[in-house]
mmCIF file of C-alpha atoms in Angstrom:
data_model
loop_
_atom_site.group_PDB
_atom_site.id
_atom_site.type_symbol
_atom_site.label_atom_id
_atom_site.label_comp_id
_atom_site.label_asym_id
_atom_site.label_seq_id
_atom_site.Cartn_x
_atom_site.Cartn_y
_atom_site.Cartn_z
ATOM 1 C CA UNK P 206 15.898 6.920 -10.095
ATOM 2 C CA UNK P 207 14.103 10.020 -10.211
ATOM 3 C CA UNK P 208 13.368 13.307 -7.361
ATOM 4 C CA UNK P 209 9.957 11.770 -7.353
ATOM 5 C CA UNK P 210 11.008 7.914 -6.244
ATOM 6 C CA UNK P 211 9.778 6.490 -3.340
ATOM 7 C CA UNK P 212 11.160 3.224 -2.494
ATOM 8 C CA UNK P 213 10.009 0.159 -1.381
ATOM 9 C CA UNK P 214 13.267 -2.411 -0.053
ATOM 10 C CA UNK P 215 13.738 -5.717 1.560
ATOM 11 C CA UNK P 216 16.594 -7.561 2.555
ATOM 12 C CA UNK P 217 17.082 -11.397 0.872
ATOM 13 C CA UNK P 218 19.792 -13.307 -0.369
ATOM 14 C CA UNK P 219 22.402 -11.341 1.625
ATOM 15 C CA UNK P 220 21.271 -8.391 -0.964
ATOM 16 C CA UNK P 221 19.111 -5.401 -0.924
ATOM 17 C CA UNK P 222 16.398 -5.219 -3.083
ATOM 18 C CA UNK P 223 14.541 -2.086 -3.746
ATOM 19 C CA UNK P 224 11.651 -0.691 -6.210
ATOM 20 C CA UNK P 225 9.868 2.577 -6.590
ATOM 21 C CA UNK P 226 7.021 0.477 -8.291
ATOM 22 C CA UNK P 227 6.716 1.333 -11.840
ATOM 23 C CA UNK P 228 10.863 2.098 -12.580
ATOM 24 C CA UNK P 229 13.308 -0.552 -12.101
ATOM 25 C CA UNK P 230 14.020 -3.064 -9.079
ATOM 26 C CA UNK P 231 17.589 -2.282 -7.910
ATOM 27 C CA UNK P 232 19.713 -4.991 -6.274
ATOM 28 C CA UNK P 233 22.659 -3.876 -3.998
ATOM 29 C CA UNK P 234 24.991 -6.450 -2.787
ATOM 30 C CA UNK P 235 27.278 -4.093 -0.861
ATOM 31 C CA UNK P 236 29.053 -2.918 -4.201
ATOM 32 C CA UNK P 237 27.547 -3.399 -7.535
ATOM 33 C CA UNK P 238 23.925 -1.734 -8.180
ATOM 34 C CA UNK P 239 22.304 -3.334 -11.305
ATOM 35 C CA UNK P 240 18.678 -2.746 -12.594
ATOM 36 C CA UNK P 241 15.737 -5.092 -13.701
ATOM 37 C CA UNK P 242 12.733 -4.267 -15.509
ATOM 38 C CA UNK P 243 12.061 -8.474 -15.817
ATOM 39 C CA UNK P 244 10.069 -8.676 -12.576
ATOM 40 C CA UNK P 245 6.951 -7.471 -10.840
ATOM 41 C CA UNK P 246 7.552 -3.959 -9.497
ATOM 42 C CA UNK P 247 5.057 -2.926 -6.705
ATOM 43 C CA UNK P 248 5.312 0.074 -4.536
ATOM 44 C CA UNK P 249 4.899 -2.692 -0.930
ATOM 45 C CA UNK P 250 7.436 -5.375 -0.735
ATOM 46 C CA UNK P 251 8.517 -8.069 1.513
ATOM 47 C CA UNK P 252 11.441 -11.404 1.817
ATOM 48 C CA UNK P 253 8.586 -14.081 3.378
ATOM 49 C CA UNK P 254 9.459 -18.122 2.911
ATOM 50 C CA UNK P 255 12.315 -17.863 0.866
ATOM 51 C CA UNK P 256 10.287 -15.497 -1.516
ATOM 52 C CA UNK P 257 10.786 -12.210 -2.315
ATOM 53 C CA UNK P 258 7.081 -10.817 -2.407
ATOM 54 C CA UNK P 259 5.473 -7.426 -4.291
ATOM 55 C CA UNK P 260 2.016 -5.858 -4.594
ATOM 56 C CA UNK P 261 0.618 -2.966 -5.713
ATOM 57 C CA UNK P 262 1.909 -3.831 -8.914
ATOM 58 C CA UNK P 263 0.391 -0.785 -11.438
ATOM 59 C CA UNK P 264 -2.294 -2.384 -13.760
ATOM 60 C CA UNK P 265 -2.953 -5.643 -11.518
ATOM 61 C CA UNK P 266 -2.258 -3.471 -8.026
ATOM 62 C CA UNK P 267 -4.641 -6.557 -6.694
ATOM 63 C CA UNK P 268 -2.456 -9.003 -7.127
ATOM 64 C CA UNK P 269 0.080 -10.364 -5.003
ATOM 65 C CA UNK P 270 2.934 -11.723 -6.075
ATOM 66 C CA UNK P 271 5.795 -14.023 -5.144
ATOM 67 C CA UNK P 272 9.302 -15.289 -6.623
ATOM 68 C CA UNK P 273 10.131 -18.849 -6.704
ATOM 69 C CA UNK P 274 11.733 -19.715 -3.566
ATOM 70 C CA UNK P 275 15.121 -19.117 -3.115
ATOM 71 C CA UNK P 276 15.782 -17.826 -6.311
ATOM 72 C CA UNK P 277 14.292 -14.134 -6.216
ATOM 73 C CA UNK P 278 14.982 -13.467 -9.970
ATOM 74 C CA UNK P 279 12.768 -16.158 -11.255
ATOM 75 C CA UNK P 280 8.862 -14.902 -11.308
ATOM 76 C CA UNK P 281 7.909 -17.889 -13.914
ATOM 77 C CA UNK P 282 5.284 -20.305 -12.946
ATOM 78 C CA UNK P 283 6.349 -23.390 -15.227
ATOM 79 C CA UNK P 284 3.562 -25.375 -13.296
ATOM 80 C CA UNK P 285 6.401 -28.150 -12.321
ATOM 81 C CA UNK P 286 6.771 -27.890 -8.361
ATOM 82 C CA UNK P 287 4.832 -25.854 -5.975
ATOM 83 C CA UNK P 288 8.577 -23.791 -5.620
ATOM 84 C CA UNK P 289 7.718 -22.196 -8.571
ATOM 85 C CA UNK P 290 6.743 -18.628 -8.674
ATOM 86 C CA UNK P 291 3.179 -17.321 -7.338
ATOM 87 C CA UNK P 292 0.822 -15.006 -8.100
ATOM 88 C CA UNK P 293 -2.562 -14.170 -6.836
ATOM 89 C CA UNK P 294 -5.391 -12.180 -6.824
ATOM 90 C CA UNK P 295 -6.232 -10.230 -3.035
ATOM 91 C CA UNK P 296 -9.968 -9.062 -2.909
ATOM 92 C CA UNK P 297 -9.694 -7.954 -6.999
ATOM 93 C CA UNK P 298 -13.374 -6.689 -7.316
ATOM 94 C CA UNK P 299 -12.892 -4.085 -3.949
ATOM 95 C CA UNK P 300 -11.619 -1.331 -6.017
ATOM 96 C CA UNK P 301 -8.446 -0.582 -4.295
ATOM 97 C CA UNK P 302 -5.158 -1.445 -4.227
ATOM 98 C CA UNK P 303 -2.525 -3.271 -2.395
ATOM 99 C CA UNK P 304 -0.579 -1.148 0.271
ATOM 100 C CA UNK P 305 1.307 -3.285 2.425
ATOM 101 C CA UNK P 306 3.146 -6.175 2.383
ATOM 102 C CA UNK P 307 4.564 -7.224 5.932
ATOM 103 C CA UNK P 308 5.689 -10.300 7.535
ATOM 104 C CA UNK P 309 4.633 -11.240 10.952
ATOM 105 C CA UNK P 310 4.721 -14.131 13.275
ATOM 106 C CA UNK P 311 5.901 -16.332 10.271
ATOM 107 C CA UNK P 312 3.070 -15.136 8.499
ATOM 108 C CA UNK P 313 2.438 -12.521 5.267
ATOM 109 C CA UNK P 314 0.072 -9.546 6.212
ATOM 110 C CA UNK P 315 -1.350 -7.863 2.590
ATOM 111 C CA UNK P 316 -3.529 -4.702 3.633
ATOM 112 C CA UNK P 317 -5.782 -2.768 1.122
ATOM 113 C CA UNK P 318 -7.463 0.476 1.944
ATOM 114 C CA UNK P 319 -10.488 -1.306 3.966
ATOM 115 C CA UNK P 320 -8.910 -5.173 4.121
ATOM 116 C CA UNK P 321 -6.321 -6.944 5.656
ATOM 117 C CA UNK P 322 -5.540 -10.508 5.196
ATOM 118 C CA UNK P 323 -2.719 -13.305 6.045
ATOM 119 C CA UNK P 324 -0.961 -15.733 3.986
ATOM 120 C CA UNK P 325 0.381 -18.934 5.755
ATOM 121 C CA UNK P 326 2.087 -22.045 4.489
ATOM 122 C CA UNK P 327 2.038 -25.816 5.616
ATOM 123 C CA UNK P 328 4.575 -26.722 3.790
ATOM 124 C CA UNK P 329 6.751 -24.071 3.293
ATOM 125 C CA UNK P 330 5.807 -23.887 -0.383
ATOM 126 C CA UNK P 331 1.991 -23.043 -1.223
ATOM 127 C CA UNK P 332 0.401 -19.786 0.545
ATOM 128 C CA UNK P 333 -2.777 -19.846 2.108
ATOM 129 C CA UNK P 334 -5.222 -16.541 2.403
ATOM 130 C CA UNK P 335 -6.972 -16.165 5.230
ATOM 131 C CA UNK P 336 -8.966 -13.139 5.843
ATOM 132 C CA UNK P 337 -8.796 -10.773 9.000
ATOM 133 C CA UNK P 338 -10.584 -7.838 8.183
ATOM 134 C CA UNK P 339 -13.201 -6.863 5.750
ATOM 135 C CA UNK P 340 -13.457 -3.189 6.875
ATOM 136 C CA UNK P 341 -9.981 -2.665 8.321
ATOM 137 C CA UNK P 342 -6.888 -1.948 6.635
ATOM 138 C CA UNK P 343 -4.086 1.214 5.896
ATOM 139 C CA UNK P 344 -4.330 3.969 4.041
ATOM 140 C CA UNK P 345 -0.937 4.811 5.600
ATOM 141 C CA UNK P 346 1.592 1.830 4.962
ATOM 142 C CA UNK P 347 4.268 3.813 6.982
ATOM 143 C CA UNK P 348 2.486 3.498 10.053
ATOM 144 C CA UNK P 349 3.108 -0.157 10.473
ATOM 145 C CA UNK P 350 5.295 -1.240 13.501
ATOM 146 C CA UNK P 351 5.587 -4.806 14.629
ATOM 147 C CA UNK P 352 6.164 -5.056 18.558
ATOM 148 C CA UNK P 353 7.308 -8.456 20.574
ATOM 149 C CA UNK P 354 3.954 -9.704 20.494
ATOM 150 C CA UNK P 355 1.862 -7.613 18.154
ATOM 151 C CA UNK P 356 1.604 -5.423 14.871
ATOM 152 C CA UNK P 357 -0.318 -1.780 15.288
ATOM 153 C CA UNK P 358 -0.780 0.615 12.636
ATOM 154 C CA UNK P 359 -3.315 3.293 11.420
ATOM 155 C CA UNK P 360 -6.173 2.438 9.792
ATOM 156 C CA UNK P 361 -9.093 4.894 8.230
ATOM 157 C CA UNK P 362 -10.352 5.765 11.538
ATOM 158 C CA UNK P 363 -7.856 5.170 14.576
ATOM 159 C CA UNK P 364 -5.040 2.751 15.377
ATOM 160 C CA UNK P 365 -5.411 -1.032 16.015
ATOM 161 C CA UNK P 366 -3.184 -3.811 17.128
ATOM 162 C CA UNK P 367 -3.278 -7.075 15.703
ATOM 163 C CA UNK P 368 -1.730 -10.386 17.938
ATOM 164 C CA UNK P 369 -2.422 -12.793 14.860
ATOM 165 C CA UNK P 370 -5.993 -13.912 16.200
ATOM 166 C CA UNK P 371 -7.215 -10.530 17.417
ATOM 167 C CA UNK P 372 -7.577 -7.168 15.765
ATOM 168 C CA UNK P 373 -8.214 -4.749 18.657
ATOM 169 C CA UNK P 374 -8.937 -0.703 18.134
ATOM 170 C CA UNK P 375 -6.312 0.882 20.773
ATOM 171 C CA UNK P 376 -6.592 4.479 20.187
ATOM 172 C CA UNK P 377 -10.135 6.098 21.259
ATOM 173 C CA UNK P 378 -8.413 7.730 24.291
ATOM 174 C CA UNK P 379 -6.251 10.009 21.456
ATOM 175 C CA UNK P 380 -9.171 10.306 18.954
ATOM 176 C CA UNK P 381 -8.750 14.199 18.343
ATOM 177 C CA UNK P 382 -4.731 13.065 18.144
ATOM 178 C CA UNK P 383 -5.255 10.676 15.092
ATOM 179 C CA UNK P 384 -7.568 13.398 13.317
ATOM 180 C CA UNK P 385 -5.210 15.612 13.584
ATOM 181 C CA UNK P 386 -2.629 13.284 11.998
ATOM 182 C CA UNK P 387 -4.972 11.894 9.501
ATOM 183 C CA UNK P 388 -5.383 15.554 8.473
ATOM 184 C CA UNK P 389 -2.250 15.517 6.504
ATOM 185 C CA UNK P 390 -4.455 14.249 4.079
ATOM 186 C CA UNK P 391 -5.475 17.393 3.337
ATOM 187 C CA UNK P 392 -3.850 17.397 -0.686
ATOM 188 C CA UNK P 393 -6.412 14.758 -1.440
ATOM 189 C CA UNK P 394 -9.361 17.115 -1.346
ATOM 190 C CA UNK P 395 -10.313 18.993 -4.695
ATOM 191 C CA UNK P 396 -12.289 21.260 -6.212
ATOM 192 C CA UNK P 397 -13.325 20.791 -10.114
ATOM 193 C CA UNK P 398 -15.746 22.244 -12.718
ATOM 194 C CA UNK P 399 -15.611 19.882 -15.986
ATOM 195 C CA UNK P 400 -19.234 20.824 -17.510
ATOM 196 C CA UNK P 401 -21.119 24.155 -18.364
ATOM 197 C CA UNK P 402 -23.562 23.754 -15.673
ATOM 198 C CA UNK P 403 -21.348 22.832 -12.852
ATOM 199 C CA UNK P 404 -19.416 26.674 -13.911
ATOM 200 C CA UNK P 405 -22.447 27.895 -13.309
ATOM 201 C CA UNK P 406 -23.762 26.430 -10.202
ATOM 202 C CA UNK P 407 -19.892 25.271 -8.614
ATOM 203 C CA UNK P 408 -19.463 21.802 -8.115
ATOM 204 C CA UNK P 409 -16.758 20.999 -4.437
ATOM 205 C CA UNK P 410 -15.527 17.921 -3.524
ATOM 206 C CA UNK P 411 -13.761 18.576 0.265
ATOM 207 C CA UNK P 412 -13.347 22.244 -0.005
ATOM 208 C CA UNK P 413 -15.521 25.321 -0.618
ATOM 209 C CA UNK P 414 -15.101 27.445 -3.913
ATOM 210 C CA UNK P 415 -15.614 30.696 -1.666
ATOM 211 C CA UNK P 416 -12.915 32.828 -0.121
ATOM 212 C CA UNK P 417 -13.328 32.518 3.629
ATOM 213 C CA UNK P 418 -11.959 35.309 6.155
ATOM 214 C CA UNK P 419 -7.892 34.592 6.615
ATOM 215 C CA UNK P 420 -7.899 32.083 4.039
ATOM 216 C CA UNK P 421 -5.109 32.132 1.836
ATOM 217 C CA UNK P 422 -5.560 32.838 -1.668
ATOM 218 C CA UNK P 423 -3.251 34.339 -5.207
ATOM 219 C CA UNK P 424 -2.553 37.939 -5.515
ATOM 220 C CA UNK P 425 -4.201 38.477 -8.612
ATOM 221 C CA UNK P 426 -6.226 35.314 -10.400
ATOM 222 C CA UNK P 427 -7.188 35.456 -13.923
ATOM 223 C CA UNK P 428 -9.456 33.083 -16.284
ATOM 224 C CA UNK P 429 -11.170 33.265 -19.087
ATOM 225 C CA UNK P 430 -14.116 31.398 -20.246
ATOM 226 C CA UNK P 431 -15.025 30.879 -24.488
ATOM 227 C CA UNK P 432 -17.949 29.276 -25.656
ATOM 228 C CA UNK P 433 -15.521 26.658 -27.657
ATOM 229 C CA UNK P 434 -13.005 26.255 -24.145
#
């Protein structure tokens, strides 16, 4: 565990697992921590039919994955019974990642950046994907709340409740609210010069290379430019 861990944690098995994604998973039982390296570490986790689920998993972080069921230490498909282990892939060619993993209504919600989808079962055993959303998802997996009767969370532009046949925008009454909140995205902007002629001209992606009136700059600021650097 490092300063820098952010963990993921579900309860199953009368334990507590946890991950930070590309670390360890940790399982708690009260008393003892141990460590495991042996499964599928994603930074969005869930306990859903028996299984202990992850996604996000860095280098397939479109694939979801599942344990056997009720064993959440074995992620081995040996292609015997459908309690084996699962994997599989969630909307691989979108170019994003998996961000959430929750469990709703008996069902498994997976959300992308612009997605969201639900896994169900028949028979306990072999998921099912059935897409909600081709344009909605999370960019904020901590948003997620599950109510009585629905699930809301923020999506790229406003919040939205889901009842598990309806996905409903519910917040264009607190629009200037949610910029303001989606504003803490601020770190994500950049500004870059890789190439000769972008040092000349000034290349900005989300911010302006020019010092504004009251903006805040360094003291002092020193660079220097070579023809070989």
């Amino acid at each position: 565990i490092t300063s820098t861990s952010r963990f993921s944690a579900v309860n199953a098995f009368g334990n507590a697992y946890l991950t930070d994604g590309p670390t360890n998973w940790l399982q708690l039982n009260g008393t003892v921590l141990t460590a495991s390296t042996a499964m599928p570490r994603g930074v969005t986790n869930a306990f859903w039919m028996e299984r202990l689920v992850t996604g996000g998993v860095s280098g397939t972080a479109s694939t979801l994955y599942m344990s056997a069921i009720s064993d959440p230490l074995d992620w081995t498909d040996n292609g015997i019974t459908d309690a084996d282990s699962f994997s599989t892939p969630v909307r691989a060619n979108d170019g994003y990642n998996i961000r959430l993993t929750k469990t709703f209504k008996n069902r498994l919600l997976v959300m992308k950046d612009y997605s969201t989808d639900e896994f169900t079962t028949n028979d306990g055993q072999i998921p099912n994907r059935t897409p909600v959303s081709s344009i909605i998802g999370t960019q904020y997996p901590e948003s997620y709340q599950e109510r009585e009767n629905d699930a809301i969370w923020l999506a790229h532009d406003g919040f939205y409740k889901y009842t598990g046949s309806q996905l409903v925008p519910i917040s264009e009454v607190i629009q200037s609210t949610v910029d303001a909140i989606q504003q803490l995205q601020s770190y994500n902007r950049y500004y870059t010069e890789s190439t000769q002629s972008q040092f000349q001209s000034g290349t900005s992606t989300g911010t302006s290379p020019n010092v504004l009136l009251n903006s805040v700059v360094l003291a002092t600021y020193t660079v220097t430019d070579s023809s070989d650097s």
